[in-house]
JSON list of C-alpha atoms in Angstrom, two decimals:
[
{"chain": "A", "resi": 1039, "resn": "UNK", "atom": "CA", "xyz": [-63.07, 36.48, 31.81]},
{"chain": "A", "resi": 1040, "resn": "UNK", "atom": "CA", "xyz": [-64.51, 39.99, 32.34]},
{"chain": "A", "resi": 1041, "resn": "UNK", "atom": "CA", "xyz": [-63.18, 42.13, 29.45]},
{"chain": "A", "resi": 1042, "resn": "UNK", "atom": "CA", "xyz": [-62.27, 45.19, 30.41]},
{"chain": "A", "resi": 1043, "resn": "UNK", "atom": "CA", "xyz": [-59.98, 44.16, 33.52]},
{"chain": "A", "resi": 1044, "resn": "UNK", "atom": "CA", "xyz": [-58.47, 42.88, 30.46]},
{"chain": "A", "resi": 1045, "resn": "UNK", "atom": "CA", "xyz": [-58.22, 45.76, 29.40]},
{"chain": "A", "resi": 1046, "resn": "UNK", "atom": "CA", "xyz": [-56.40, 46.73, 32.16]},
{"chain": "A", "resi": 1047, "resn": "UNK", "atom": "CA", "xyz": [-53.97, 44.43, 31.57]},
{"chain": "A", "resi": 1048, "resn": "UNK", "atom": "CA", "xyz": [-55.62, 42.23, 35.10]},
{"chain": "A", "resi": 1049, "resn": "UNK", "atom": "CA", "xyz": [-55.31, 37.85, 34.86]},
{"chain": "A", "resi": 1050, "resn": "UNK", "atom": "CA", "xyz": [-56.05, 35.08, 37.16]},
{"chain": "A", "resi": 1051, "resn": "UNK", "atom": "CA", "xyz": [-56.60, 32.52, 38.58]},
{"chain": "A", "resi": 1052, "resn": "UNK", "atom": "CA", "xyz": [-59.61, 30.37, 41.10]},
{"chain": "A", "resi": 1053, "resn": "UNK", "atom": "CA", "xyz": [-58.96, 27.43, 42.49]},
{"chain": "A", "resi": 1054, "resn": "UNK", "atom": "CA", "xyz": [-62.73, 25.40, 41.95]},
{"chain": "A", "resi": 1055, "resn": "UNK", "atom": "CA", "xyz": [-64.53, 22.19, 43.59]},
{"chain": "A", "resi": 1056, "resn": "UNK", "atom": "CA", "xyz": [-67.38, 20.39, 42.43]},
{"chain": "A", "resi": 1057, "resn": "UNK", "atom": "CA", "xyz": [-68.89, 17.14, 43.00]},
{"chain": "A", "resi": 1058, "resn": "UNK", "atom": "CA", "xyz": [-69.35, 14.85, 39.28]},
{"chain": "A", "resi": 1059, "resn": "UNK", "atom": "CA", "xyz": [-72.06, 12.29, 39.97]},
{"chain": "A", "resi": 1060, "resn": "UNK", "atom": "CA", "xyz": [-72.20, 8.82, 38.65]},
{"chain": "A", "resi": 1061, "resn": "UNK", "atom": "CA", "xyz": [-74.94, 10.08, 35.85]},
{"chain": "A", "resi": 1062, "resn": "UNK", "atom": "CA", "xyz": [-72.43, 12.89, 35.44]},
{"chain": "A", "resi": 1063, "resn": "UNK", "atom": "CA", "xyz": [-74.19, 16.22, 36.91]},
{"chain": "A", "resi": 1064, "resn": "UNK", "atom": "CA", "xyz": [-71.62, 19.14, 38.15]},
{"chain": "A", "resi": 1065, "resn": "UNK", "atom": "CA", "xyz": [-73.00, 19.36, 42.58]},
{"chain": "A", "resi": 1066, "resn": "UNK", "atom": "CA", "xyz": [-71.59, 20.76, 45.25]},
{"chain": "A", "resi": 1067, "resn": "UNK", "atom": "CA", "xyz": [-69.66, 24.11, 43.95]},
{"chain": "A", "resi": 1068, "resn": "UNK", "atom": "CA", "xyz": [-67.22, 26.03, 45.82]},
{"chain": "A", "resi": 1069, "resn": "UNK", "atom": "CA", "xyz": [-64.55, 28.53, 44.93]},
{"chain": "A", "resi": 1070, "resn": "UNK", "atom": "CA", "xyz": [-61.42, 26.88, 47.11]},
{"chain": "A", "resi": 1071, "resn": "UNK", "atom": "CA", "xyz": [-58.80, 30.33, 46.49]},
{"chain": "A", "resi": 1072, "resn": "UNK", "atom": "CA", "xyz": [-60.20, 34.08, 44.56]},
{"chain": "A", "resi": 1073, "resn": "UNK", "atom": "CA", "xyz": [-58.48, 35.39, 42.05]},
{"chain": "A", "resi": 1074, "resn": "UNK", "atom": "CA", "xyz": [-58.83, 39.14, 42.54]},
{"chain": "A", "resi": 1075, "resn": "UNK", "atom": "CA", "xyz": [-61.42, 39.54, 40.04]},
{"chain": "A", "resi": 1076, "resn": "UNK", "atom": "CA", "xyz": [-64.68, 39.08, 41.00]},
{"chain": "A", "resi": 1077, "resn": "UNK", "atom": "CA", "xyz": [-66.82, 39.13, 37.92]},
{"chain": "A", "resi": 1078, "resn": "UNK", "atom": "CA", "xyz": [-64.20, 36.17, 36.07]},
{"chain": "A", "resi": 1079, "resn": "UNK", "atom": "CA", "xyz": [-64.62, 34.05, 39.81]},
{"chain": "A", "resi": 1080, "resn": "UNK", "atom": "CA", "xyz": [-68.58, 34.64, 39.37]},
{"chain": "A", "resi": 1081, "resn": "UNK", "atom": "CA", "xyz": [-68.16, 33.73, 35.89]},
{"chain": "A", "resi": 1082, "resn": "UNK", "atom": "CA", "xyz": [-65.59, 30.34, 36.53]},
{"chain": "A", "resi": 1083, "resn": "UNK", "atom": "CA", "xyz": [-68.28, 29.17, 39.38]},
{"chain": "A", "resi": 1084, "resn": "UNK", "atom": "CA", "xyz": [-71.66, 29.45, 36.87]},
{"chain": "A", "resi": 1085, "resn": "UNK", "atom": "CA", "xyz": [-69.83, 28.07, 34.40]},
{"chain": "A", "resi": 1086, "resn": "UNK", "atom": "CA", "xyz": [-69.15, 24.61, 36.42]},
{"chain": "A", "resi": 1087, "resn": "UNK", "atom": "CA", "xyz": [-72.77, 25.05, 37.32]},
{"chain": "A", "resi": 1088, "resn": "UNK", "atom": "CA", "xyz": [-73.92, 25.12, 33.13]},
{"chain": "A", "resi": 1089, "resn": "UNK", "atom": "CA", "xyz": [-71.03, 21.81, 32.95]},
{"chain": "A", "resi": 1090, "resn": "UNK", "atom": "CA", "xyz": [-72.87, 19.20, 30.53]},
{"chain": "A", "resi": 1091, "resn": "UNK", "atom": "CA", "xyz": [-70.73, 15.86, 31.41]},
{"chain": "A", "resi": 1092, "resn": "UNK", "atom": "CA", "xyz": [-70.64, 12.78, 30.02]},
{"chain": "A", "resi": 1093, "resn": "UNK", "atom": "CA", "xyz": [-71.77, 9.56, 33.73]},
{"chain": "A", "resi": 1094, "resn": "UNK", "atom": "CA", "xyz": [-68.64, 8.71, 34.62]},
{"chain": "A", "resi": 1095, "resn": "UNK", "atom": "CA", "xyz": [-67.63, 5.23, 33.56]},
{"chain": "A", "resi": 1096, "resn": "UNK", "atom": "CA", "xyz": [-69.34, 1.75, 35.90]},
{"chain": "A", "resi": 1097, "resn": "UNK", "atom": "CA", "xyz": [-65.65, 0.48, 34.92]},
{"chain": "A", "resi": 1098, "resn": "UNK", "atom": "CA", "xyz": [-64.04, 3.05, 37.09]},
{"chain": "A", "resi": 1099, "resn": "UNK", "atom": "CA", "xyz": [-66.16, 1.74, 40.17]},
{"chain": "A", "resi": 1100, "resn": "UNK", "atom": "CA", "xyz": [-66.45, 5.27, 41.82]},
{"chain": "A", "resi": 1101, "resn": "UNK", "atom": "CA", "xyz": [-70.33, 6.53, 42.67]},
{"chain": "A", "resi": 1102, "resn": "UNK", "atom": "CA", "xyz": [-69.19, 9.97, 42.37]},
{"chain": "A", "resi": 1103, "resn": "UNK", "atom": "CA", "xyz": [-66.18, 12.09, 41.18]},
{"chain": "A", "resi": 1104, "resn": "UNK", "atom": "CA", "xyz": [-64.18, 15.50, 43.65]},
{"chain": "A", "resi": 1105, "resn": "UNK", "atom": "CA", "xyz": [-62.29, 17.27, 41.38]},
{"chain": "A", "resi": 1106, "resn": "UNK", "atom": "CA", "xyz": [-60.37, 20.78, 42.47]},
{"chain": "A", "resi": 1107, "resn": "UNK", "atom": "CA", "xyz": [-59.05, 22.50, 39.32]},
{"chain": "A", "resi": 1108, "resn": "UNK", "atom": "CA", "xyz": [-57.38, 25.78, 38.76]},
{"chain": "A", "resi": 1109, "resn": "UNK", "atom": "CA", "xyz": [-58.81, 28.19, 35.73]},
{"chain": "A", "resi": 1110, "resn": "UNK", "atom": "CA", "xyz": [-57.08, 30.80, 34.94]},
{"chain": "A", "resi": 1111, "resn": "UNK", "atom": "CA", "xyz": [-56.60, 33.13, 32.58]},
{"chain": "A", "resi": 1112, "resn": "UNK", "atom": "CA", "xyz": [-52.76, 34.36, 31.09]},
{"chain": "A", "resi": 1113, "resn": "UNK", "atom": "CA", "xyz": [-53.29, 38.10, 29.16]},
{"chain": "A", "resi": 1114, "resn": "UNK", "atom": "CA", "xyz": [-51.55, 37.89, 26.12]},
{"chain": "A", "resi": 1115, "resn": "UNK", "atom": "CA", "xyz": [-50.83, 41.03, 26.51]},
{"chain": "A", "resi": 1116, "resn": "UNK", "atom": "CA", "xyz": [-48.52, 40.71, 30.01]},
{"chain": "A", "resi": 1117, "resn": "UNK", "atom": "CA", "xyz": [-45.84, 39.40, 29.29]}
]
């Protein structure tokens, strides 16, 4: 989370969707809901794109996983 935004007592949640392929690659990353803090949104998208994940276990019987996940920053200074 951008430090200057934390010092302004900001916090936020961004929702991102992405696909994990059978090999563990992350694809089709998209922003589903913005947090209101553009740099936080961009940092989350970049982190998801850089993710190194293990292959999907064959026992699951799927070739891809569609994920929709919230990424949240709760500022400890805000009560």
